[in-house]
Amino acid sequence: MTQREKIEELLLKNKGIIQTSKIVEEGISKTYFYEYVKDNNLEKLSHGIYMTRDAWVDTMYLIYHRCKQAVFSHETALYLHDLTDREPLIFEVTLKTGYNPTKLKKDGIQTYTVKSELHEEGIELMKTSFGHEVPVYNMERTICDIIRNRNNTEIQTLQNALKQYVKRKDKNIQLLMQYAKAFRVEKILRQYLEVLL
């Protein structure tokens, strides 16, 4: 397989989006790749990320590639889990405490921080509407995050998410309570659940 064929295969596999780092992993020289980018009018989306002219921009996928530790959370995660019918106006991600989110905030992304030991709790991979996999907190973790951030969340959004959650067959109340304890929202969560269950 030629270098050109490898690049085209990667572009096809990733729905028209390609990273310089993946090219290097495949043993293709950067020089050859940048010639390919120029000759084929690939568009630069971000540092080291390019796309074909006919590809759709998957903003969530780009956010993930710009910041590998970003986990989609809060109302963005509610939307991905079908716990709200309101598409998020801005994307929300959670990062480890200590990460500098200035560039993300500049691009209109809402960022939250959490201690390193809690950052990894409840991460799963989900597909964006464009079919790319990105890290998202599971339903139980997301509900706890929404409760923790209840002063900045519409009460109706929280109530609707909990109503949708308790109707789900794939809910895990035990895991939800475990997260509630870890994130210190157990008492508030119990009050909501008493009304709904």
Tab-separated table of C-alpha atoms in Angstrom:
chain	number	residue	atom	x	y	z
A	1	MET	CA	0.000	0.000	0.000
A	2	THR	CA	1.380	3.398	-0.993
A	3	GLN	CA	1.577	6.360	1.387
A	4	ARG	CA	-1.215	8.057	-0.568
A	5	GLU	CA	-3.461	4.963	-0.255
A	6	LYS	CA	-2.768	4.811	3.494
A	7	ILE	CA	-3.784	8.466	3.903
A	8	GLU	CA	-6.950	7.950	1.853
A	9	GLU	CA	-7.826	4.845	3.861
A	10	LEU	CA	-7.415	6.784	7.133
A	11	LEU	CA	-9.552	9.656	5.783
A	12	LEU	CA	-12.282	7.199	4.779
A	13	LYS	CA	-12.145	5.384	8.120
A	14	ASN	CA	-12.364	8.685	10.079
A	15	LYS	CA	-15.125	10.238	7.962
A	16	GLY	CA	-12.876	12.809	6.298
A	17	ILE	CA	-10.936	13.927	9.381
A	18	ILE	CA	-7.268	13.081	9.923
A	19	GLN	CA	-4.584	13.836	12.504
A	20	THR	CA	-0.900	14.347	11.802
A	21	SER	CA	-0.068	12.095	14.781
A	22	LYS	CA	-2.011	9.181	13.208
A	23	ILE	CA	-0.153	9.728	9.922
A	24	VAL	CA	3.205	9.503	11.712
A	25	GLU	CA	2.032	6.327	13.544
A	26	GLU	CA	1.372	4.764	10.128
A	27	GLY	CA	4.981	5.447	9.103
A	28	ILE	CA	4.127	8.239	6.665
A	29	SER	CA	6.502	11.182	6.643
A	30	LYS	CA	5.163	14.576	7.689
A	31	THR	CA	6.684	16.097	4.557
A	32	TYR	CA	4.689	13.746	2.315
A	33	PHE	CA	1.537	14.327	4.359
A	34	TYR	CA	1.794	18.132	4.158
A	35	GLU	CA	2.252	17.845	0.380
A	36	TYR	CA	-0.897	15.694	0.289
A	37	VAL	CA	-2.752	18.288	2.413
A	38	LYS	CA	-1.728	21.056	-0.013
A	39	ASP	CA	-2.396	19.062	-3.222
A	40	ASN	CA	-5.824	17.890	-2.035
A	41	ASN	CA	-6.934	21.152	-0.413
A	42	LEU	CA	-7.449	19.641	3.029
A	43	GLU	CA	-8.691	22.210	5.522
A	44	LYS	CA	-6.822	22.766	8.800
A	45	LEU	CA	-9.335	22.542	11.660
A	46	SER	CA	-6.970	22.810	14.550
A	47	HIS	CA	-3.322	22.122	15.352
A	48	GLY	CA	-2.514	18.767	13.695
A	49	ILE	CA	-6.110	18.108	12.568
A	50	TYR	CA	-7.221	18.304	8.936
A	51	MET	CA	-10.389	17.483	7.020
A	52	THR	CA	-11.542	17.001	3.457
A	53	ARG	CA	-13.750	19.697	1.917
A	54	ASP	CA	-16.805	17.395	1.879
A	55	ALA	CA	-16.514	16.261	5.519
A	56	TRP	CA	-18.854	17.611	8.200
A	57	VAL	CA	-17.231	19.305	11.169
A	58	ASP	CA	-17.852	17.251	14.293
A	59	THR	CA	-17.227	19.848	16.998
A	60	MET	CA	-17.358	17.318	19.840
A	61	TYR	CA	-14.750	15.142	18.150
A	62	LEU	CA	-12.522	18.198	17.638
A	63	ILE	CA	-12.844	19.222	21.290
A	64	TYR	CA	-11.835	15.704	22.322
A	65	HIS	CA	-8.780	15.773	20.042
A	66	ARG	CA	-7.737	19.217	21.199
A	67	CYS	CA	-7.899	18.161	24.836
A	68	LYS	CA	-7.639	14.407	25.453
A	69	GLN	CA	-8.593	14.697	29.136
A	70	ALA	CA	-11.876	16.525	28.380
A	71	VAL	CA	-14.901	14.373	29.248
A	72	PHE	CA	-18.301	15.546	28.020
A	73	SER	CA	-20.456	16.208	31.053
A	74	HIS	CA	-23.421	18.050	32.526
A	75	GLU	CA	-26.109	19.084	30.010
A	76	THR	CA	-24.034	17.875	27.040
A	77	ALA	CA	-23.942	14.393	28.604
A	78	LEU	CA	-27.670	14.590	29.439
A	79	TYR	CA	-28.333	15.208	25.744
A	80	LEU	CA	-26.114	12.321	24.590
A	81	HIS	CA	-27.881	9.982	27.042
A	82	ASP	CA	-31.357	11.128	25.868
A	83	LEU	CA	-32.129	12.492	29.325
A	84	THR	CA	-33.094	15.854	27.836
A	85	ASP	CA	-34.551	16.854	24.505
A	86	ARG	CA	-32.805	20.229	24.540
A	87	GLU	CA	-29.693	20.302	22.406
A	88	PRO	CA	-26.941	22.069	24.352
A	89	LEU	CA	-26.227	25.645	23.280
A	90	ILE	CA	-22.630	25.256	24.417
A	91	PHE	CA	-20.594	22.120	25.020
A	92	GLU	CA	-19.661	21.272	28.599
A	93	VAL	CA	-16.601	19.253	29.577
A	94	THR	CA	-14.953	18.251	32.837
A	95	LEU	CA	-11.183	18.390	33.282
A	96	LYS	CA	-8.757	17.427	36.038
A	97	THR	CA	-8.017	20.174	38.561
A	98	GLY	CA	-4.851	21.978	37.518
A	99	TYR	CA	-5.503	21.902	33.756
A	100	ASN	CA	-5.529	25.372	32.189
A	101	PRO	CA	-8.847	25.657	30.294
A	102	THR	CA	-8.224	29.154	28.877
A	103	LYS	CA	-8.187	28.067	25.201
A	104	LEU	CA	-11.332	25.961	25.601
A	105	LYS	CA	-13.158	28.795	27.379
A	106	LYS	CA	-12.047	31.194	24.650
A	107	ASP	CA	-13.802	28.939	22.134
A	108	GLY	CA	-17.045	29.088	24.133
A	109	ILE	CA	-16.744	25.704	25.859
A	110	GLN	CA	-17.995	25.525	29.447
A	111	THR	CA	-15.385	23.797	31.600
A	112	TYR	CA	-15.612	22.224	35.053
A	113	THR	CA	-12.788	20.810	37.113
A	114	VAL	CA	-12.692	17.884	39.500
A	115	LYS	CA	-10.009	16.150	41.561
A	116	SER	CA	-7.903	13.648	39.586
A	117	GLU	CA	-9.241	10.634	41.501
A	118	LEU	CA	-12.849	11.553	40.617
A	119	HIS	CA	-12.140	12.576	37.009
A	120	GLU	CA	-12.003	8.983	35.709
A	121	GLU	CA	-15.202	7.855	37.508
A	122	GLY	CA	-17.982	6.844	35.131
A	123	ILE	CA	-16.330	7.501	31.758
A	124	GLU	CA	-17.747	5.631	28.791
A	125	LEU	CA	-17.386	6.085	25.039
A	126	MET	CA	-20.393	7.280	23.070
A	127	LYS	CA	-20.891	8.198	19.442
A	128	THR	CA	-21.537	11.764	18.391
A	129	SER	CA	-24.257	12.434	15.815
A	130	PHE	CA	-21.446	12.171	13.210
A	131	GLY	CA	-20.448	8.693	14.387
A	132	HIS	CA	-17.161	9.521	16.153
A	133	GLU	CA	-16.509	8.095	19.621
A	134	VAL	CA	-15.897	10.565	22.447
A	135	PRO	CA	-15.616	10.140	26.247
A	136	VAL	CA	-18.798	10.982	28.152
A	137	TYR	CA	-19.760	10.461	31.779
A	138	ASN	CA	-22.380	7.743	32.269
A	139	MET	CA	-25.971	8.613	33.234
A	140	GLU	CA	-25.460	8.150	36.964
A	141	ARG	CA	-22.357	10.332	37.130
A	142	THR	CA	-24.060	12.954	34.935
A	143	ILE	CA	-27.065	13.204	37.254
A	144	CYS	CA	-24.759	13.710	40.236
A	145	ASP	CA	-22.836	16.399	38.325
A	146	ILE	CA	-26.106	18.193	37.484
A	147	ILE	CA	-27.180	18.068	41.148
A	148	ARG	CA	-23.767	19.388	42.248
A	149	ASN	CA	-24.174	22.248	39.777
A	150	ARG	CA	-27.898	22.781	40.511
A	151	ASN	CA	-27.450	26.503	41.231
A	152	ASN	CA	-26.392	26.990	37.597
A	153	THR	CA	-28.893	24.547	36.074
A	154	GLU	CA	-32.562	25.166	35.418
A	155	ILE	CA	-34.620	23.197	37.947
A	156	GLN	CA	-36.815	21.925	35.105
A	157	THR	CA	-33.766	20.449	33.337
A	158	LEU	CA	-32.786	18.571	36.506
A	159	GLN	CA	-36.318	17.340	37.217
A	160	ASN	CA	-36.890	16.191	33.624
A	161	ALA	CA	-33.540	14.367	33.570
A	162	LEU	CA	-34.412	12.513	36.788
A	163	LYS	CA	-37.906	11.643	35.473
A	164	GLN	CA	-36.386	10.269	32.257
A	165	TYR	CA	-33.724	8.378	34.210
A	166	VAL	CA	-36.134	6.559	36.550
A	167	LYS	CA	-38.162	5.372	33.519
A	168	ARG	CA	-35.087	3.812	31.885
A	169	LYS	CA	-34.600	0.044	31.923
A	170	ASP	CA	-30.801	0.471	31.897
A	171	LYS	CA	-30.713	2.637	35.058
A	172	ASN	CA	-28.518	1.571	37.963
A	173	ILE	CA	-29.857	3.108	41.182
A	174	GLN	CA	-27.156	1.420	43.268
A	175	LEU	CA	-24.407	3.009	41.149
A	176	LEU	CA	-26.254	6.341	41.242
A	177	MET	CA	-26.272	6.282	45.055
A	178	GLN	CA	-22.594	5.284	45.101
A	179	TYR	CA	-21.711	8.346	42.985
A	180	ALA	CA	-24.032	10.537	45.058
A	181	LYS	CA	-22.076	9.566	48.159
A	182	ALA	CA	-18.683	10.160	46.470
A	183	PHE	CA	-19.810	13.587	45.204
A	184	ARG	CA	-21.605	14.497	48.451
A	185	VAL	CA	-25.089	14.965	46.978
A	186	GLU	CA	-26.705	11.873	48.523
A	187	LYS	CA	-29.163	13.768	50.745
A	188	ILE	CA	-30.437	16.018	47.928
A	189	LEU	CA	-30.677	13.100	45.483
A	190	ARG	CA	-32.721	11.057	47.980
A	191	GLN	CA	-35.202	13.929	48.296
A	192	TYR	CA	-35.714	13.991	44.515
A	193	LEU	CA	-35.944	10.205	44.229
A	194	GLU	CA	-38.512	9.906	47.039
A	195	VAL	CA	-40.878	12.002	44.948
A	196	LEU	CA	-40.205	10.091	41.716
A	197	LEU	CA	-39.939	6.442	42.822
